Tab-separated table of C-alpha atoms and ligand atoms in Angstrom:
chain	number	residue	atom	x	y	z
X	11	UNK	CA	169.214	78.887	168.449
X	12	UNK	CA	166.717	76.058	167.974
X	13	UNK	CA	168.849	73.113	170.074
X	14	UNK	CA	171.343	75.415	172.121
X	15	UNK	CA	168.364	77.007	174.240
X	16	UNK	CA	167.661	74.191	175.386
X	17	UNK	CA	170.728	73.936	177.480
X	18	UNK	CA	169.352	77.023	179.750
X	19	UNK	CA	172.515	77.791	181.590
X	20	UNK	CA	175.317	77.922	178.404
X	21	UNK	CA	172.531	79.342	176.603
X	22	UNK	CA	172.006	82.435	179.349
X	23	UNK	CA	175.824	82.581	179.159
X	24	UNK	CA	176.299	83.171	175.658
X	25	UNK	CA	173.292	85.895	175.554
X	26	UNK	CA	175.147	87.999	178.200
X	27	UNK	CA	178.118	87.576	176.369
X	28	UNK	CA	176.966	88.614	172.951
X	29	UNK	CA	175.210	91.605	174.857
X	30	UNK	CA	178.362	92.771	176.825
X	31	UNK	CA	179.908	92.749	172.862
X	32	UNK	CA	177.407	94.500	171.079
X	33	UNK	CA	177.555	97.385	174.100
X	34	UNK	CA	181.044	97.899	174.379
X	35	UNK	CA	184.098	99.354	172.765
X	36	UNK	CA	186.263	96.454	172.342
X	37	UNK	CA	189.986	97.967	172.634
X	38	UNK	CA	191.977	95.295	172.768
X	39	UNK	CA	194.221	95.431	170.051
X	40	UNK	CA	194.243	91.774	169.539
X	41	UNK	CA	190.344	91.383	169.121
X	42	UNK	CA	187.979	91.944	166.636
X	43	UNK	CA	184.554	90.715	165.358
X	44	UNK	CA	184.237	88.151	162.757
X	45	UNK	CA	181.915	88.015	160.108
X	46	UNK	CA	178.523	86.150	160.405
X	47	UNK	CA	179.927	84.418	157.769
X	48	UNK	CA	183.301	82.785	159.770
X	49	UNK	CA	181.366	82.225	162.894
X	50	UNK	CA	178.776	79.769	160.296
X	51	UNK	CA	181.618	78.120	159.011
X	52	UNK	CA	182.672	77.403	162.829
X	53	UNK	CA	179.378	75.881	164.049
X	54	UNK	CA	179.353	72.884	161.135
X	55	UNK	CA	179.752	69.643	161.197
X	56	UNK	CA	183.195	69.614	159.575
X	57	UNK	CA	184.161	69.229	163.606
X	58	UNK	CA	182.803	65.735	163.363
X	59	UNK	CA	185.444	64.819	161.550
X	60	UNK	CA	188.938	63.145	162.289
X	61	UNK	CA	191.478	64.055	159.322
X	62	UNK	CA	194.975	63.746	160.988
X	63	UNK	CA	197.369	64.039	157.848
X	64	UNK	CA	197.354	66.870	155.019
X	65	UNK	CA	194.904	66.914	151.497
X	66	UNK	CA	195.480	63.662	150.101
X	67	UNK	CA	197.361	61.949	152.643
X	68	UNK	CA	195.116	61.484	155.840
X	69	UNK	CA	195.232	58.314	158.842
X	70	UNK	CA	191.515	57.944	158.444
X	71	UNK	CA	188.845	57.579	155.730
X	72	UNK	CA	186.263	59.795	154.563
X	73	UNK	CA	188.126	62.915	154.249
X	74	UNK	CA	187.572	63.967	150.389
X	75	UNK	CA	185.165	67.057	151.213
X	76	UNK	CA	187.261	67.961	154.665
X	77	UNK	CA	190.411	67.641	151.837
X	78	UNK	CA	188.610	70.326	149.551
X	79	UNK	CA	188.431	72.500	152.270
X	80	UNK	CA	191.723	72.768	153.586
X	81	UNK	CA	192.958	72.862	150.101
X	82	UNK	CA	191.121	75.822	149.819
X	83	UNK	CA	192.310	77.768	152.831
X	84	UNK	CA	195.791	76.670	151.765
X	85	UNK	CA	195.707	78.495	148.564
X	86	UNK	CA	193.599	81.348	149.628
X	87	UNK	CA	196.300	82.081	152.154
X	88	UNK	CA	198.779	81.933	149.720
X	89	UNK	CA	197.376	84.156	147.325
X	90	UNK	CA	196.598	86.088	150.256
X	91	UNK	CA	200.232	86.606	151.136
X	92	UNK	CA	202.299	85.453	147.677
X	93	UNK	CA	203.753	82.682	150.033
X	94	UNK	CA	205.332	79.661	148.487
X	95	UNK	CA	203.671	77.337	151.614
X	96	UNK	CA	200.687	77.689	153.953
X	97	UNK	CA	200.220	75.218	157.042
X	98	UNK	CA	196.354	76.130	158.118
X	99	UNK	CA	196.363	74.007	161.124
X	100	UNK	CA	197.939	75.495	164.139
X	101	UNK	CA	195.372	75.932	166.266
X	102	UNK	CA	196.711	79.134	167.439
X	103	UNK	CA	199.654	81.454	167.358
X	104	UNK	CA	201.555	80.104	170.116
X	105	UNK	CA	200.973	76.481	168.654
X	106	UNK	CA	202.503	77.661	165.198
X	107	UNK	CA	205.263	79.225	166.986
X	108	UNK	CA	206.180	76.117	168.662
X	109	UNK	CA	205.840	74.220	165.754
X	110	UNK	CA	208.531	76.523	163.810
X	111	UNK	CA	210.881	75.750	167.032
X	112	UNK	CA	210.256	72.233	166.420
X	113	UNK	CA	211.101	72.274	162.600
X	114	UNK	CA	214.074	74.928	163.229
X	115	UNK	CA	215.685	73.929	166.349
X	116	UNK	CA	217.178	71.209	169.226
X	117	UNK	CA	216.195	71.773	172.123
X	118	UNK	CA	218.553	74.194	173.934
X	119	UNK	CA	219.553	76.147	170.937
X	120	UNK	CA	218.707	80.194	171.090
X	121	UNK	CA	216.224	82.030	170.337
X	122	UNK	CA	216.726	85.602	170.007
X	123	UNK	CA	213.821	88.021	169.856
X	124	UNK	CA	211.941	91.119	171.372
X	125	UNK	CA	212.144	91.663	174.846
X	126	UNK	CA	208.167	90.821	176.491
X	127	UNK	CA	208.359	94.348	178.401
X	128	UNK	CA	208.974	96.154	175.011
X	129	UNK	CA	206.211	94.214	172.834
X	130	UNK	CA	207.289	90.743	172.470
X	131	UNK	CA	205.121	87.948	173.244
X	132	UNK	CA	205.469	84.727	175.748
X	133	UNK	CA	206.092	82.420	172.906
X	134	UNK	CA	209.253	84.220	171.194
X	135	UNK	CA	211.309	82.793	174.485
X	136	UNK	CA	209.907	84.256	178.035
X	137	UNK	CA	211.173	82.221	180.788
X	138	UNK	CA	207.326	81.322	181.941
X	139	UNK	CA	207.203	79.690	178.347
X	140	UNK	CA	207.707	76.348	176.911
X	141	UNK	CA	210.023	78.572	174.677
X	142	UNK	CA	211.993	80.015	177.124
X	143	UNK	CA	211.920	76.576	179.224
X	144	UNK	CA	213.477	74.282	176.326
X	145	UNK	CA	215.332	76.805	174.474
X	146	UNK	CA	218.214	79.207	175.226
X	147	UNK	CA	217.000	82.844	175.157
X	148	UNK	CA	217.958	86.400	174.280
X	149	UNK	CA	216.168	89.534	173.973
X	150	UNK	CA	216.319	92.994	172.096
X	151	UNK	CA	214.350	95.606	173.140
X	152	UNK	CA	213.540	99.447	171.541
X	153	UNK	CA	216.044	102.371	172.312
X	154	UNK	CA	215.569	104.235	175.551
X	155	UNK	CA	214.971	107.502	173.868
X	156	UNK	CA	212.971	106.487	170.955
X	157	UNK	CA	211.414	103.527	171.381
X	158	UNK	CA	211.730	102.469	168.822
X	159	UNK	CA	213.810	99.445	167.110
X	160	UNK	CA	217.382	100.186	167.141
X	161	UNK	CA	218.683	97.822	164.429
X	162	UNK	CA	222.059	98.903	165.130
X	163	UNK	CA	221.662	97.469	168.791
X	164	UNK	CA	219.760	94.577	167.470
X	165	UNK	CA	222.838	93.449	165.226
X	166	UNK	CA	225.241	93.822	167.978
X	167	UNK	CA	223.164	91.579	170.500
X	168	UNK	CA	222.836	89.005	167.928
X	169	UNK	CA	226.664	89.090	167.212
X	170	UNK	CA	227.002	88.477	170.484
X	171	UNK	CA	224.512	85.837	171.411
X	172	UNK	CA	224.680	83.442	168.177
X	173	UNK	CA	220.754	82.585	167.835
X	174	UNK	CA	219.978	79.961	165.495
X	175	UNK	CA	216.823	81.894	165.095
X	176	UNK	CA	215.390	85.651	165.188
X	177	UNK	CA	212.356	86.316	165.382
X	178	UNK	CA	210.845	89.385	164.388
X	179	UNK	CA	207.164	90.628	165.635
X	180	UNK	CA	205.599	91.890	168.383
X	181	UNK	CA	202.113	92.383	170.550
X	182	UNK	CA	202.408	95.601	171.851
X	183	UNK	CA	204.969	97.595	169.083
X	184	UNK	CA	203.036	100.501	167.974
X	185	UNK	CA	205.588	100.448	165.006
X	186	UNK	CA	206.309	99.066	161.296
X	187	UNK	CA	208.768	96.562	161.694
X	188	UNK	CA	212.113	96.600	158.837
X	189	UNK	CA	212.216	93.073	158.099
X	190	UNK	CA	214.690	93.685	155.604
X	191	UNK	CA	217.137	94.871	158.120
X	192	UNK	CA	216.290	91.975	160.487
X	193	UNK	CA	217.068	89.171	157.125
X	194	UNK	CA	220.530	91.315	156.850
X	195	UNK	CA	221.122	91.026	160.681
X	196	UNK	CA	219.968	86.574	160.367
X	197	UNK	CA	221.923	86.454	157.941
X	198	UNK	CA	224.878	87.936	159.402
X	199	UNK	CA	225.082	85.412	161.925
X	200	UNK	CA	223.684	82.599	159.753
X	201	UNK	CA	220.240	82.757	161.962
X	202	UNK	CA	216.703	81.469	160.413
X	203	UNK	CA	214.657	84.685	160.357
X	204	UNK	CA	211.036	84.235	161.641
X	205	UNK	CA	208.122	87.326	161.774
X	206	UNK	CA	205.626	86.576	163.931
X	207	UNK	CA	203.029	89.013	162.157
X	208	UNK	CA	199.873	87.705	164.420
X	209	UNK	CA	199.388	91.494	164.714
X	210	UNK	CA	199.189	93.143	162.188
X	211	UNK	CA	198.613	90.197	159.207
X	212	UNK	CA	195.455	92.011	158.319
X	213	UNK	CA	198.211	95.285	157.001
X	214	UNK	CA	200.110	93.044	155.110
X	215	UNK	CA	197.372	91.434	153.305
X	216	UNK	CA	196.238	94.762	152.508
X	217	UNK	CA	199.605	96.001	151.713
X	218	UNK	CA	199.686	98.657	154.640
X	219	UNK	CA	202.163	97.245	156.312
X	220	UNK	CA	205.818	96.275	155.151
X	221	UNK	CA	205.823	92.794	153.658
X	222	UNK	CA	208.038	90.173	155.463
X	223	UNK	CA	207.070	87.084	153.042
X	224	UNK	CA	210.124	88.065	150.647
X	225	UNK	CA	212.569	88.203	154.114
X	226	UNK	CA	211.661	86.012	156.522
X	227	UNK	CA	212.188	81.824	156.608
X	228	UNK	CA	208.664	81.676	158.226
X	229	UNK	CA	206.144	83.809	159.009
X	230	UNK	CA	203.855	82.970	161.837
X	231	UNK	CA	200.276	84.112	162.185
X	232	UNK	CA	196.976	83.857	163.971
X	233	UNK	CA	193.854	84.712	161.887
X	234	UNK	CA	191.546	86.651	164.388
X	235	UNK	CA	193.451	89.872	165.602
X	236	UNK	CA	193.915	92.179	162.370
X	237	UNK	CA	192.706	89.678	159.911
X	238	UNK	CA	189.137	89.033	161.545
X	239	UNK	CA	189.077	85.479	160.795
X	240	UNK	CA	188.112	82.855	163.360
X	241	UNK	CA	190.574	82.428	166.878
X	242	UNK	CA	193.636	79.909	165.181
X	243	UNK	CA	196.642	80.300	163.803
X	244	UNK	CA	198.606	79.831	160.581
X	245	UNK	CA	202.382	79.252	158.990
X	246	UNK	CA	203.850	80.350	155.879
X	247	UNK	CA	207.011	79.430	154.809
X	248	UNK	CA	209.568	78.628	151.595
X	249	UNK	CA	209.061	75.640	149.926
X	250	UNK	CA	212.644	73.913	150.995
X	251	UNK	CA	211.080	74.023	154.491
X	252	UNK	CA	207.457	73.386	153.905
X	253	UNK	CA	207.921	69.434	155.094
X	254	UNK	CA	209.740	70.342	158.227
X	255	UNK	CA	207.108	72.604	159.002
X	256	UNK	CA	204.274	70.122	158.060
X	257	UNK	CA	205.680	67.012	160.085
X	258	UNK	CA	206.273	69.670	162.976
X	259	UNK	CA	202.813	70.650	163.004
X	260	UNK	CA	201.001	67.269	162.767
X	261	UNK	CA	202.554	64.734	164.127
X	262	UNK	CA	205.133	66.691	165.504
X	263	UNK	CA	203.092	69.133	167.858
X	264	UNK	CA	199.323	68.226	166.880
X	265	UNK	CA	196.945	65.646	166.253
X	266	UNK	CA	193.548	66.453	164.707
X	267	UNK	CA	193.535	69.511	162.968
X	268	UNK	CA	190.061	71.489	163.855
X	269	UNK	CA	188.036	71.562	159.577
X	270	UNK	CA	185.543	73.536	161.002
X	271	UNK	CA	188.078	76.177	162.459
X	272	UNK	CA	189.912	76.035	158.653
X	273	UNK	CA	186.365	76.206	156.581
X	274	UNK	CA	186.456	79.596	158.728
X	275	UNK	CA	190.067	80.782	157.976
X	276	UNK	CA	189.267	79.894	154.457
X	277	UNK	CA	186.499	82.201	154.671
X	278	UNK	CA	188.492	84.912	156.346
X	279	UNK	CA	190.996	84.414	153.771
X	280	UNK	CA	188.574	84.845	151.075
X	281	UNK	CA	186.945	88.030	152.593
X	282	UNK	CA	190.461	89.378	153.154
X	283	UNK	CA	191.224	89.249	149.267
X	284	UNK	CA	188.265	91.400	148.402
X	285	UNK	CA	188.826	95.098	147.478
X	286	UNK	CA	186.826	96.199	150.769
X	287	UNK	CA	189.287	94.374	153.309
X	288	UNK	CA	192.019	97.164	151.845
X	289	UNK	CA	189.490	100.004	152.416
X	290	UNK	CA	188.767	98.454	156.254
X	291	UNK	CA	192.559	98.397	156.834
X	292	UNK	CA	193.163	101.708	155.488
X	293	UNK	CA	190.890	102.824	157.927
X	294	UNK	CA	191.539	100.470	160.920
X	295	UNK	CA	195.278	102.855	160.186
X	296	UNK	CA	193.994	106.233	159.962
X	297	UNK	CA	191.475	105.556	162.900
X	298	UNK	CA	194.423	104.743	165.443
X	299	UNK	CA	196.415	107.984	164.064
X	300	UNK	CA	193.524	109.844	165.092
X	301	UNK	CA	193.305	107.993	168.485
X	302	UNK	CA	196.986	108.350	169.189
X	303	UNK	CA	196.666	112.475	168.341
X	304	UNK	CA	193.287	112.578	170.351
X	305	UNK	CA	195.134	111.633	172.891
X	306	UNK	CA	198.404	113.475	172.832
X	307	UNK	CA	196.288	116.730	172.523
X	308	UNK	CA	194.747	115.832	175.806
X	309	UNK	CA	198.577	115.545	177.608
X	310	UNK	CA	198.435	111.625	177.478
X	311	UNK	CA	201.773	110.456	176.322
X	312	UNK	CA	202.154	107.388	174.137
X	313	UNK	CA	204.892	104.592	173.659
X	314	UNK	CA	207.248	106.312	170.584
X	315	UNK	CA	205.102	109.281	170.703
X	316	UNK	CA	202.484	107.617	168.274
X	317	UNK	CA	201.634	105.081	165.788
X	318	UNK	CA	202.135	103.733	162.335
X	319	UNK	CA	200.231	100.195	163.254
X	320	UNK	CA	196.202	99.551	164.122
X	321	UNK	CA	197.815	99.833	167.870
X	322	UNK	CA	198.723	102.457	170.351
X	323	UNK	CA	200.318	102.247	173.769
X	324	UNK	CA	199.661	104.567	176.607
X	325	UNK	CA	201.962	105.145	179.386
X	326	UNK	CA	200.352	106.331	182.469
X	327	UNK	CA	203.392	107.106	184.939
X	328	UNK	CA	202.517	110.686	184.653
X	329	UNK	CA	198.653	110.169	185.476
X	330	UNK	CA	199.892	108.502	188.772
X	331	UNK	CA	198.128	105.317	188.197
X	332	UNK	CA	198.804	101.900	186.678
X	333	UNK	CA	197.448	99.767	184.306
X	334	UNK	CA	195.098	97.331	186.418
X	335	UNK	CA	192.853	100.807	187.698
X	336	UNK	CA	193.228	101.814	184.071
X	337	UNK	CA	191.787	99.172	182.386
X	338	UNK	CA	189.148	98.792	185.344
X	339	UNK	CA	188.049	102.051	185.291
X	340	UNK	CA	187.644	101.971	181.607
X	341	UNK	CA	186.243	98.475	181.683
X	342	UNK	CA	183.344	100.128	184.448
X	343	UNK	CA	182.111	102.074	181.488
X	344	UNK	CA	182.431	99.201	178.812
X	345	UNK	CA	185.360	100.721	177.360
X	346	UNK	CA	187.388	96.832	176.658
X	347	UNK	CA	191.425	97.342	176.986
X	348	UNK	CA	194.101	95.732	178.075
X	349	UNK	CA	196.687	96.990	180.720
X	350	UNK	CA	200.264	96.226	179.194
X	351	UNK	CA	203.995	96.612	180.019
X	352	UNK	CA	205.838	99.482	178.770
X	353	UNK	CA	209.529	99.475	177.806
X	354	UNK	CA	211.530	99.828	180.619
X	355	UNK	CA	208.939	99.404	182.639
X	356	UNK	CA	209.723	99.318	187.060
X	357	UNK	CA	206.446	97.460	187.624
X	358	UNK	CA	204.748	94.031	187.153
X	359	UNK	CA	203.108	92.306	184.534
X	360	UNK	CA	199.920	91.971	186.776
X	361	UNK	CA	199.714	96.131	187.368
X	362	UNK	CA	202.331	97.784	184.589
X	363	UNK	CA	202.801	100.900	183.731
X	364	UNK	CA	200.878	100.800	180.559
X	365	UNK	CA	197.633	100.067	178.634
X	366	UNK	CA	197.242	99.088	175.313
X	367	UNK	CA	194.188	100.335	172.759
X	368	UNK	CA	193.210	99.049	169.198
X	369	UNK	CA	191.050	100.334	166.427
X	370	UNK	CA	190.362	96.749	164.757
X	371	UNK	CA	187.072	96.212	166.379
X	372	UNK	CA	186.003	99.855	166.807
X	373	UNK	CA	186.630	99.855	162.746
X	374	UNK	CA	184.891	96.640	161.973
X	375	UNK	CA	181.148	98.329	163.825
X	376	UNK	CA	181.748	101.039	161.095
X	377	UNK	CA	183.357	103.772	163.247
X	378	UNK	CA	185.418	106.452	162.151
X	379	UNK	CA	187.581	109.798	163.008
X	380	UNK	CA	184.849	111.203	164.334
X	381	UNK	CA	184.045	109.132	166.930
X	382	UNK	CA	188.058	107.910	167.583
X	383	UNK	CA	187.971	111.628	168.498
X	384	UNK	CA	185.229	111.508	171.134
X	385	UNK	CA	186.205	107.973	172.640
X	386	UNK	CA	190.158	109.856	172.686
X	387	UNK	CA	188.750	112.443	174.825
X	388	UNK	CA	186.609	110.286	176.679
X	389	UNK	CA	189.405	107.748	177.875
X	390	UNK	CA	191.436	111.014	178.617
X	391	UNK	CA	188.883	112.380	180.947
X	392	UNK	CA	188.762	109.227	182.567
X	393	UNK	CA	192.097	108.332	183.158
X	394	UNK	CA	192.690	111.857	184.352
X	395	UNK	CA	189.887	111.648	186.975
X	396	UNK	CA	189.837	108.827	188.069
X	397	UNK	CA	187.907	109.135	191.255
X	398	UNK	CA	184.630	111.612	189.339
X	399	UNK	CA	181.566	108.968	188.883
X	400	UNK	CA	179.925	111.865	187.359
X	401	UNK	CA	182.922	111.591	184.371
X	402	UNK	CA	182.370	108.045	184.850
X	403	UNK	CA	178.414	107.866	184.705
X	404	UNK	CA	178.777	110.229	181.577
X	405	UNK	CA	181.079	108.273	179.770
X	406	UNK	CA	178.865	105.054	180.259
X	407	UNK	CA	175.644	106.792	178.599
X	408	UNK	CA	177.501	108.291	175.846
X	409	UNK	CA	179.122	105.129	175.122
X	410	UNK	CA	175.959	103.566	175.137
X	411	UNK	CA	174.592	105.939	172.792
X	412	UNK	CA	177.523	105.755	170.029
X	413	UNK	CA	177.363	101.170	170.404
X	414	UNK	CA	173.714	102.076	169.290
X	415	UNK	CA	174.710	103.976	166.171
X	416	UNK	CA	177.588	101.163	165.278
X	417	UNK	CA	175.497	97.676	165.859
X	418	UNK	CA	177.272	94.507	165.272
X	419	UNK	CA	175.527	91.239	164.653
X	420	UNK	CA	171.913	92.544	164.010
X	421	UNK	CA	171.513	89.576	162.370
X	422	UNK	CA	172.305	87.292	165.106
X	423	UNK	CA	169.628	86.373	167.487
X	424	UNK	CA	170.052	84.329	170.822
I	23	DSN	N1	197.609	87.604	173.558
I	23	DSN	C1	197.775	88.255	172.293
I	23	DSN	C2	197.665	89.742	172.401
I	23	DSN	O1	196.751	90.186	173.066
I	23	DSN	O2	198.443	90.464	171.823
I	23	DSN	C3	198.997	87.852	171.624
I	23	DSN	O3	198.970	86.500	171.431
């Protein structure tokens, strides 16, 4: 970093910061590590440039490279998917959620979709949301017994609360979702369908997961959970609503779009259409089946009893702690998580009854069933003794010993 050093106190920053990554276990199922090659595109001087509009049709001048670009990431993502229509410039999920509202709905018309203590997300209609706070709402949730989607229940709600949209997706739903069922259930009530697959994009591209392109209205995405693209978002949709969504998007809910932020997605979107992304995702699956059963075989008990996603959920009741000490404790020995409502859950957002672990990131450093099976029994030790700093100083050295074996960004040098 020939110019960046030079500004001594970001520059400290970021050097701690790409330390405390390479010498962790990121967890959080909604993180990964990009490729040298999207975090290039990302520092270039496409963010010089002003290109309000879409390819070919832009407010300002100049903009036949930045045109070639987005172009690009448009297709890509459509080959990537078999979408009819890609918008590339949400600048995040939430943004290209509230863009599909924008396109879809008046304000005050409902949104049904998946209750925020069973794996929804702030954006599909929580009350603390611009979505919940413009828009009527109403939730489904997973079965009591199972949970797991009841679509049964799910049909019946939305018989009785007339949405003019569902949405299907979730953050913390350690399951595949049946999109086909949800189009059968939209269409019973004359609802749009929209799948929110930030998630788990990264499965469908690589065919892991059920597909909802042929189902759903819109599909809604970000690019750097699953899909290990750059942190933005993305929409797909049918052609007959591709000009809603685009005059939703810009002018509707943004101005600039960010070209440097799309060179990267394009670049994600290309690396995510090569034979190796399948092999990552295959494994990114089988790694969190071998976390889940780590764990189970160590008397933890998970959301559903296990996992057909890159995601698992642990409930802790049982362990007599919450979520906050969880993901502390865990944090103290650079184990990264996230502490996460359960279904049915009698606590708070701020200290559930949950935490929530991923395998994206642990399978992008190279790491396999092997060592999910030694981090499994080292979060179970922890979280069952909670108050041993010998379990705790152990865990931090072998940790620090297995981050060694897996580097990330040897290349990178601040
Ligand atoms: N905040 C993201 C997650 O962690 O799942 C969803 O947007």
């Amino acid at each position: 970093m020939k110019y960046l050093n030079k500004d001594k106190q970001i520059y400290k920053i970021l050097q701690n910061e790409l330390q405390r990554q390479k010498q962790g276990l990121e967890m959080i199922a909604s993180e990964n590590y990009t490729s040298p090659a999207v975090l290039e595109a990302m520092s270039t001087v496409l963010t010089n440039k002003y290109s309000e509009g879409y390819p070919g049709k832009r407010y300002y001048s100049g903009n036949q490279f930045i045109d070639e670009i987005e172009s690009l990431a448009i297709e890509r993502a459509k080959k990537l998917f078999g979408a009819e229509h890609a918008n590339v410039q949400p600048h995040s999920g939430t943004q290209a959620n509230m863009a599909v509202y924008l396109a879809l709905l008046n304000p005050g018309d409902k949104i049904l979709a998946m209750n925020l203590a069973h794996g929804g997300h702030l954006s599909h209609g929580a009350p603390v949301s611009f979505s919940g706070k413009f828009y009527k709402n109403a939730f489904y949730g997973v079965d009591k017994k199972t949970e797991q989607l009841d679509y049964k229940e799910i049909l019946e709600i939305a018989q009785r609360e007339a949405p003019k949209i569902i949405i299907a997706g979730a953050t913390a739903y350690p399951r595949q979702i049946d999109f086909k069922k949800f189009r059968e259930i939209a269409d019973s009530v004359k609802a749009y369908l929209m799948v929110d697959m930030a998630h788990f994009a990264g499965l469908v591209a690589a065919k892991l997961h059920p597909d909802p392109i042929p189902f759903a209205d819109v599909v809604t995405s970000t690019t750097h959970k699953t899909l290990a693209g750059p942190r933005g978002g993305f929409i797909l949709c049918k052609n007959f609503l591709a000009e809603k969504i685009d005059k939703a998007v810009f002018p509707g809910i943004q101005g600039g779009p960010l070209e440097n932020t799309i060179a990267a997605k394009a670049v994600c979107f290309g690396e995510a259409l090569k034979p190796a992304f399948k092999k990552y995702q295959e494994q990114v699956l089988t790694n969190a089946k071998v976390l889940a059963q780590t764990l189970i075989n160590n008397g933890l008990e998970l959301v559903s009893g296990g996992t057909d996603t890159h995601l698992v959920l642990l409930k802790l009741n049982n362990l007599g702690i919450g979520g906050q000490q969880a993901e502390e404790i865990l944090s103290k020995v650079d184990i990264y998580t996230n502490k996460n409502l359960i279904p049915f859950d009698t606590k708070k957002a701020f200290d559930p009854s949950g935490l929530r672990l991923g395998t994206p990131a642990l399978t992008t450093r190279g790491m396999k069933e092997k060592e999910m099976k030694t981090i499994g029994n080292i979060i179970a030790e922890l979280l069952k003794n909670t108050k041993d700093i010998k379990i705790q100083e152990k865990a931090k050295k072998q940790i620090a010993i297995l981050v060694k074996q897996f580097p990330i960004y040897k290349e990178i040098k601040y």
